[in-house]
Short mmCIF file of C-alpha atoms and ligand atoms in Angstrom, two decimals:
data_model
loop_
_atom_site.label_atom_id
_atom_site.label_comp_id
_atom_site.label_asym_id
_atom_site.label_seq_id
_atom_site.Cartn_x
_atom_site.Cartn_y
_atom_site.Cartn_z
CA MET L 1 72.27 90.24 117.42
CA GLY L 2 73.82 88.70 114.30
CA PRO L 3 76.47 85.97 114.54
CA ILE L 4 80.24 86.31 114.74
CA LEU L 5 81.25 85.17 111.27
CA MET L 6 84.73 84.05 110.29
CA VAL L 7 86.21 83.36 106.86
CA MET L 8 88.45 80.29 106.61
CA GLU L 9 91.32 80.43 104.11
CA ASN L 10 92.43 77.29 102.27
CA GLY L 11 95.98 76.07 102.78
CA GLU L 12 97.94 73.06 101.57
CA ALA L 13 96.15 70.72 103.99
CA GLY L 14 92.79 72.11 105.01
CA PHE L 15 92.28 75.55 106.49
CA THR L 16 95.34 77.68 107.25
CA ASP L 17 96.56 78.22 110.81
CA SER L 18 95.77 81.95 110.59
CA SER L 19 92.12 81.15 109.91
CA LYS L 20 91.97 78.45 112.61
CA GLU L 21 93.23 81.13 115.02
CA LEU L 22 89.95 83.00 114.52
CA VAL L 23 87.79 80.14 115.80
CA ALA L 24 88.35 80.26 119.57
CA LYS L 25 88.08 84.05 119.62
CA ALA L 26 84.89 84.02 117.57
CA ARG L 27 83.36 81.51 119.99
CA GLU L 28 84.50 83.50 123.02
CA LEU L 29 82.95 86.68 121.57
CA ALA L 30 79.78 84.83 120.62
CA ASP L 31 79.43 83.41 124.17
CA THR L 32 80.06 86.80 125.80
CA LEU L 33 77.65 88.62 123.51
CA GLY L 34 75.02 85.88 123.54
CA THR L 35 75.14 85.05 119.85
CA SER L 36 76.47 82.24 117.62
CA SER L 37 79.67 81.57 115.67
CA VAL L 38 79.57 80.83 111.94
CA ALA L 39 82.51 79.73 109.76
CA VAL L 40 82.56 80.19 105.98
CA GLY L 41 84.74 78.02 103.73
CA PHE L 42 85.34 77.90 99.97
CA GLY L 43 85.93 75.09 97.50
CA PRO L 44 84.83 71.46 97.14
CA ASP L 45 86.48 70.35 100.42
CA ALA L 46 85.12 73.19 102.53
CA GLU L 47 82.05 71.26 103.66
CA SER L 48 84.06 68.36 105.11
CA HIS L 49 86.61 70.68 106.76
CA LEU L 50 83.86 72.83 108.29
CA ARG L 51 82.13 69.76 109.76
CA HIS L 52 85.00 69.30 112.23
CA LEU L 53 85.31 72.90 113.41
CA PRO L 54 84.16 73.81 116.94
CA VAL L 55 81.66 76.41 115.71
CA ASP L 56 77.86 76.65 115.82
CA ARG L 57 77.30 76.62 112.07
CA GLY L 58 79.20 76.35 108.79
CA ILE L 59 78.55 77.70 105.30
CA ALA L 60 80.42 76.07 102.40
CA VAL L 61 80.65 77.82 99.02
CA SER L 62 81.35 74.63 97.16
CA ASN L 63 82.36 75.61 93.58
CA PRO L 64 85.38 73.43 92.64
CA GLU L 65 87.24 76.48 91.25
CA LEU L 66 87.14 78.18 94.65
CA SER L 67 89.68 75.98 96.41
CA GLN L 68 91.98 78.78 95.21
CA TYR L 69 91.34 82.42 95.99
CA ASN L 70 89.39 84.20 93.27
CA PRO L 71 88.83 87.84 94.31
CA LEU L 72 85.63 88.50 92.37
CA ALA L 73 83.93 85.20 93.21
CA TYR L 74 84.92 85.21 96.90
CA GLU L 75 83.79 88.80 97.28
CA LYS L 76 80.47 88.12 95.57
CA ALA L 77 79.77 84.98 97.59
CA LEU L 78 80.80 86.53 100.91
CA SER L 79 78.79 89.65 100.21
CA LYS L 80 75.66 87.52 99.72
CA ILE L 81 76.41 85.57 102.92
CA LEU L 82 76.75 88.84 104.86
CA GLU L 83 73.49 90.08 103.39
CA ASP L 84 71.67 86.87 104.39
CA ASN L 85 73.23 86.49 107.86
CA GLN L 86 73.76 90.12 108.94
CA PRO L 87 76.76 89.21 111.15
CA PHE L 88 77.62 91.35 114.13
CA LEU L 89 81.30 90.99 113.16
CA THR L 90 83.12 89.35 110.25
CA LEU L 91 86.64 88.11 111.01
CA ILE L 92 89.10 87.42 108.18
CA PRO L 93 92.82 86.57 108.46
CA ASN L 94 94.99 89.60 107.64
CA THR L 95 96.84 87.69 104.92
CA THR L 96 97.33 88.56 101.26
CA MET L 97 93.92 87.02 100.60
CA GLY L 98 92.24 88.52 103.65
CA MET L 99 93.46 92.07 103.07
CA ASP L 100 92.07 91.93 99.54
CA LEU L 101 88.80 90.21 100.42
CA GLY L 102 88.17 92.24 103.60
CA ALA L 103 88.61 95.58 101.85
CA GLY L 104 86.60 94.43 98.82
CA VAL L 105 83.61 93.11 100.72
CA ALA L 106 83.56 96.06 103.15
CA ALA L 107 83.54 98.50 100.21
CA ARG L 108 80.90 96.50 98.35
CA ARG L 109 78.56 96.46 101.37
CA SER L 110 79.54 99.90 102.77
CA LEU L 111 80.70 98.35 106.03
CA PRO L 112 83.45 99.67 108.31
CA LEU L 113 86.79 97.83 108.05
CA VAL L 114 89.46 97.45 110.74
CA ALA L 115 92.70 96.00 109.33
CA TYR L 116 95.79 94.71 111.18
CA CYS L 117 93.66 93.84 114.22
CA SER L 118 95.57 92.10 117.02
CA GLU L 119 92.90 92.03 119.73
CA LEU L 120 89.16 92.27 120.23
CA THR L 121 87.70 92.94 123.66
CA VAL L 122 84.19 93.36 124.93
CA GLU L 123 83.67 96.34 127.24
CA GLY L 124 80.08 96.30 128.46
CA ARG L 125 78.08 96.01 125.24
CA ASP L 126 80.86 97.60 123.16
CA VAL L 127 83.49 95.72 121.21
CA VAL L 128 86.89 97.40 120.98
CA ALA L 129 89.42 96.40 118.31
CA THR L 130 93.15 96.98 118.73
CA SER L 131 94.81 97.68 115.41
CA GLN L 132 98.52 97.84 114.65
CA VAL L 133 99.13 101.05 112.71
CA PHE L 134 102.34 102.47 111.22
CA ALA L 135 103.80 98.98 110.88
CA GLY L 136 103.06 98.18 114.53
CA LYS L 137 104.74 101.29 115.97
CA LEU L 138 101.37 102.46 117.31
CA MET L 139 98.38 100.52 118.59
CA ALA L 140 95.02 102.15 117.86
CA GLU L 141 91.95 101.21 119.90
CA ILE L 142 88.78 101.44 117.86
CA ALA L 143 85.27 101.24 119.31
CA LEU L 144 83.26 99.30 116.76
CA PRO L 145 79.89 100.45 115.51
CA GLU L 146 76.83 98.58 116.67
CA SER L 147 76.92 95.95 113.97
CA GLY L 148 78.56 94.74 110.81
CA ALA L 149 82.27 95.65 110.98
CA VAL L 150 84.74 93.61 108.92
CA ILE L 151 87.93 92.87 110.85
CA THR L 152 91.14 91.48 109.35
CA VAL L 153 93.18 89.81 112.10
CA VAL L 154 96.99 89.57 112.03
CA PRO L 155 98.29 85.99 111.95
CA GLY L 156 99.49 84.87 115.37
CA ALA L 157 97.14 87.17 117.29
CA TRP L 158 95.33 84.25 118.96
CA SER L 159 95.94 80.58 119.66
CA ILE L 160 94.48 77.81 117.56
CA ASP L 161 91.50 76.00 119.07
CA THR L 162 92.49 72.35 118.86
CA GLY L 163 89.00 71.11 119.78
CA SER L 164 86.56 69.75 117.26
CA GLY L 165 82.83 70.09 116.79
CA ASP L 166 79.96 68.81 114.72
CA PRO L 167 78.26 71.91 113.32
CA GLU L 168 75.45 71.90 110.81
CA VAL L 169 76.92 72.98 107.44
CA SER L 170 74.85 74.50 104.66
CA VAL L 171 76.21 74.26 101.13
CA THR L 172 75.85 76.99 98.54
CA SER L 173 77.57 78.05 95.32
CA VAL L 174 78.21 81.25 93.43
CA GLU L 175 78.06 82.12 89.75
CA ILE L 176 81.64 82.76 88.73
CA SER L 177 82.22 85.58 86.28
CA GLN L 178 84.82 85.00 83.59
CA ALA L 179 86.16 88.53 84.06
CA MET L 180 89.07 87.11 86.02
CA ASN L 181 90.63 83.68 85.54
CA ILE L 182 93.41 82.23 87.63
CA LEU L 183 95.92 80.89 85.10
CA GLN L 184 98.62 79.67 87.45
CA THR L 185 99.59 79.89 91.10
CA ILE L 186 103.31 80.40 91.67
CA GLU L 187 104.34 79.22 95.13
CA PRO L 188 107.28 81.01 96.79
CA GLU L 189 110.47 78.99 96.85
CA LYS L 190 110.48 76.58 99.79
CA GLY L 191 113.35 77.01 102.21
CA ASP L 192 115.68 74.22 103.27
CA VAL L 193 114.09 74.22 106.75
CA ASP L 194 110.71 75.30 108.06
CA ILE L 195 111.49 77.71 110.91
CA THR L 196 107.81 77.82 111.91
CA LYS L 197 108.01 74.18 113.02
CA ALA L 198 111.22 74.48 115.10
CA ASP L 199 111.03 74.32 118.92
CA ILE L 200 114.27 76.24 119.33
CA LEU L 201 115.40 79.15 117.15
CA ILE L 202 118.86 80.70 117.24
CA SER L 203 118.01 83.98 115.56
CA VAL L 204 120.71 86.36 114.38
CA GLY L 205 120.47 90.02 113.43
CA ARG L 206 122.78 92.70 112.10
CA GLY L 207 124.96 92.15 115.17
CA ILE L 208 126.35 89.04 113.44
CA GLU L 209 128.42 91.56 111.41
CA SER L 210 129.58 89.22 108.65
CA PRO L 211 128.55 85.99 106.92
CA ASP L 212 131.87 84.61 108.16
CA ASN L 213 130.34 84.56 111.66
CA LEU L 214 127.27 82.53 110.65
CA PRO L 215 128.93 79.15 111.36
CA MET L 216 128.99 80.22 115.04
CA ALA L 217 125.19 80.41 115.00
CA GLU L 218 124.86 77.15 113.05
CA GLU L 219 127.14 75.32 115.49
CA LEU L 220 125.18 76.65 118.46
CA ALA L 221 121.89 75.66 116.81
CA GLU L 222 123.20 72.16 116.21
CA ALA L 223 124.48 71.83 119.78
CA ILE L 224 121.17 72.95 121.31
CA GLY L 225 118.96 71.06 118.83
CA GLY L 226 117.60 74.16 117.11
CA VAL L 227 117.54 75.95 113.79
CA VAL L 228 119.04 79.28 112.67
CA SER L 229 116.63 82.09 111.81
CA CYS L 230 117.30 85.80 111.34
CA SER L 231 116.11 89.38 111.06
CA ARG L 232 115.52 91.05 107.72
CA PRO L 233 118.89 92.82 107.24
CA VAL L 234 120.59 89.40 107.27
CA VAL L 235 118.34 88.30 104.39
CA ASP L 236 118.70 91.63 102.58
CA ALA L 237 122.48 91.19 102.73
CA GLY L 238 122.05 87.77 101.10
CA TRP L 239 123.61 85.94 104.05
CA LEU L 240 120.60 83.69 104.72
CA PRO L 241 117.60 82.75 102.53
CA LYS L 242 114.27 84.54 102.86
CA ALA L 243 112.68 81.40 104.35
CA ARG L 244 114.75 82.02 107.51
CA GLN L 245 113.43 85.55 108.08
CA VAL L 246 111.26 86.20 111.13
CA GLY L 247 108.85 89.12 111.16
CA LYS L 248 106.20 91.08 109.38
CA SER L 249 107.55 90.40 105.90
CA GLY L 250 108.94 87.01 106.90
CA GLN L 251 107.57 84.16 109.01
CA THR L 252 105.59 84.20 112.24
CA VAL L 253 107.14 81.77 114.71
CA LYS L 254 106.10 80.49 118.14
CA PRO L 255 108.99 78.30 119.29
CA LYS L 256 109.51 77.09 122.85
CA LEU L 257 112.78 79.06 122.92
CA TYR L 258 113.71 82.08 120.79
CA MET L 259 117.28 83.32 121.29
CA ALA L 260 117.72 86.74 119.67
CA PHE L 261 121.40 87.47 119.04
CA GLY L 262 122.21 91.02 117.91
CA ILE L 263 118.59 91.83 117.04
CA SER L 264 117.31 95.25 118.13
CA GLY L 265 113.65 94.18 118.26
CA ALA L 266 112.02 96.51 115.72
CA PRO L 267 108.19 96.26 115.69
CA GLU L 268 108.35 94.48 112.33
CA HIS L 269 110.60 91.82 113.84
CA GLN L 270 108.60 91.51 117.07
CA GLN L 271 105.46 90.93 115.04
CA GLY L 272 106.85 87.58 114.00
CA MET L 273 108.20 86.27 117.32
CA ARG L 274 106.65 87.94 120.34
CA ASP L 275 104.51 84.88 121.15
CA ALA L 276 107.50 82.58 121.65
CA ASP L 277 107.22 80.74 124.99
CA LEU L 278 110.66 81.93 126.14
CA ILE L 279 112.63 84.82 124.66
CA ILE L 280 116.29 85.34 125.51
CA ALA L 281 117.90 88.50 124.12
CA VAL L 282 121.64 88.92 123.67
CA ASN L 283 122.33 92.54 122.83
CA THR L 284 125.16 94.87 123.83
CA ASP L 285 122.62 97.70 124.05
CA GLU L 286 120.62 97.32 127.26
CA ASN L 287 118.04 99.79 125.89
CA ALA L 288 117.32 97.80 122.72
CA SER L 289 113.55 97.23 122.28
CA ILE L 290 114.02 93.46 122.28
CA MET L 291 114.80 93.76 126.01
CA ASP L 292 111.22 94.98 126.60
CA ILE L 293 109.72 91.68 125.49
CA ALA L 294 112.54 89.29 126.44
CA HIS L 295 112.07 87.06 129.48
CA TYR L 296 115.83 87.13 130.01
CA GLY L 297 118.43 89.46 128.55
CA THR L 298 122.18 89.90 128.60
CA THR L 299 124.47 92.62 127.25
CA VAL L 300 127.30 90.18 126.59
CA ASP L 301 128.92 90.35 123.13
CA MET L 302 127.15 87.73 121.00
CA LEU L 303 130.32 86.89 119.11
CA GLU L 304 131.89 85.79 122.40
CA LEU L 305 128.77 84.19 123.89
CA MET L 306 127.79 81.97 120.97
CA PRO L 307 131.00 79.89 120.83
CA ALA L 308 131.17 79.77 124.65
CA LEU L 309 127.60 78.42 124.84
CA THR L 310 128.30 75.87 122.11
CA GLU L 311 131.35 74.67 123.99
CA ARG L 312 129.35 74.34 127.22
CA LEU L 313 126.49 72.49 125.49
CA ARG L 314 128.92 70.07 123.90
CA GLY L 315 130.45 69.50 127.32
CA GLU L 316 133.88 70.52 126.04
C1 LIG F 1 107.45 97.12 105.81
C2 LIG F 1 108.61 96.59 106.61
C3 LIG F 1 108.67 95.24 106.85
C4 LIG F 1 109.72 94.73 107.62
N1 LIG F 1 109.75 93.40 107.87
C5 LIG F 1 110.70 92.91 108.69
C6 LIG F 1 110.72 91.53 109.04
O1 LIG F 1 109.90 90.73 108.60
N2 LIG F 1 111.69 91.11 109.88
C7 LIG F 1 112.65 91.94 110.40
O2 LIG F 1 113.50 91.47 111.18
N3 LIG F 1 112.66 93.24 110.07
C8 LIG F 1 111.73 93.74 109.21
N4 LIG F 1 111.77 95.05 108.87
C9 LIG F 1 112.96 95.84 109.25
C10 LIG F 1 112.92 96.35 110.68
O3 LIG F 1 112.29 97.62 110.69
C11 LIG F 1 114.34 96.53 111.24
O4 LIG F 1 115.06 97.39 110.40
C12 LIG F 1 115.10 95.22 111.38
O5 LIG F 1 114.33 94.27 112.09
C13 LIG F 1 116.40 95.46 112.15
O6 LIG F 1 117.14 94.28 112.15
P1 LIG F 1 118.24 94.01 113.28
O7 LIG F 1 117.59 94.06 114.62
O8 LIG F 1 118.97 92.78 112.90
O9 LIG F 1 119.25 95.22 113.06
P2 LIG F 1 119.52 96.50 113.97
O10 LIG F 1 118.26 97.24 114.24
O11 LIG F 1 120.63 97.24 113.31
O12 LIG F 1 120.02 95.91 115.36
C14 LIG F 1 121.23 95.26 115.53
C15 LIG F 1 121.36 95.04 117.02
O13 LIG F 1 122.51 94.26 117.28
C16 LIG F 1 123.10 94.72 118.48
N5 LIG F 1 124.50 94.31 118.42
C17 LIG F 1 125.46 94.75 117.58
N6 LIG F 1 126.61 94.09 117.79
C18 LIG F 1 126.36 93.20 118.79
C19 LIG F 1 127.16 92.23 119.45
N7 LIG F 1 128.44 92.01 119.12
N8 LIG F 1 126.59 91.49 120.43
C20 LIG F 1 125.28 91.68 120.78
N9 LIG F 1 124.50 92.60 120.19
C21 LIG F 1 125.03 93.35 119.20
C22 LIG F 1 122.89 96.22 118.46
O14 LIG F 1 122.93 96.75 119.77
C23 LIG F 1 121.52 96.33 117.81
O15 LIG F 1 120.49 96.40 118.80
C24 LIG F 1 110.73 95.58 108.12
C25 LIG F 1 110.65 96.95 107.86
C26 LIG F 1 109.60 97.44 107.12
C27 LIG F 1 109.53 98.92 106.88
#
């Protein structure tokens, strides 16, 4: 059986979290299936980053230009690696890069592709992928063919393996065609706070009703030592910046405490917060979907509860 191969995406400091999330799962699958785990990295620093990963083997495509994603070169290099290694599965983060690369390499090598994968399980000798379809409203279970499928995995699906290893890393390079040149990378505007790093999030949805009520959330966040985040309608209304948005088209967060005030819990929102350690939902509708994933819920009016909680926390 071929190895479980994973593609590591470059971030600001080493590999991104969404690619590190692939590592433990790849090793678990490799152990269960009796094969090895192989990580592929791109760019001049890939070799040194791969040397610390807890995997069996690393492959670094070391061209200096490839620290940034280049669709044609990545696809060409990965295609050759798949040809040489014949992996049983290839895991790629389901990010902007991964969706492009996964589809491209699967088409180039006529391999099956499963996108938006949130789980992989082994049933006997079969591997079954769970894929979020229709924006997460349905979960499709897909029995994978015997070998070769390319899987793009949604960020946040698995935990990061914090261990380190000392794998053997082979270094290769690819001839880069001039058909496509990256002229400039434009980073999205950075927000004032990084909600992905906060331990406590006071998250507000359409139930906040008006921007005039936002100070209530900010005061509560300050009193509890947290940060204000929100659902998409609050950003669409221009009440909070995009950097505060949790969900499919916003940020994926895993705080210790996520308090959802006036958020219905649409699948697109849940996608960004369902792995929080503790979820408390405040929603006047007891049938709101957020109640299905909340550890605790209350149907109290958020506009009354927020100031009351702040008062209590301040000991007033
Ligand atoms: C491609 C795509 C991507 C998307 N990406 C995202 C995303 O990243 N993040 C995101 O959040 N959404 C996203 N959405 C939108 C998503 O589908 C929902 O429309 C959105 O999450 C709903 O936001 P909400 O829960 O704040 O509003 P609503 O669904 O309107 O819910 C408001 C809730 O507040 C409750 N409420 C009202 N008043 C009070 C009160 N006084 N006290 C307590 N509760 C009260 C109501 O009972 C209701 O449940 C996306 C949609 C699409 C199609």
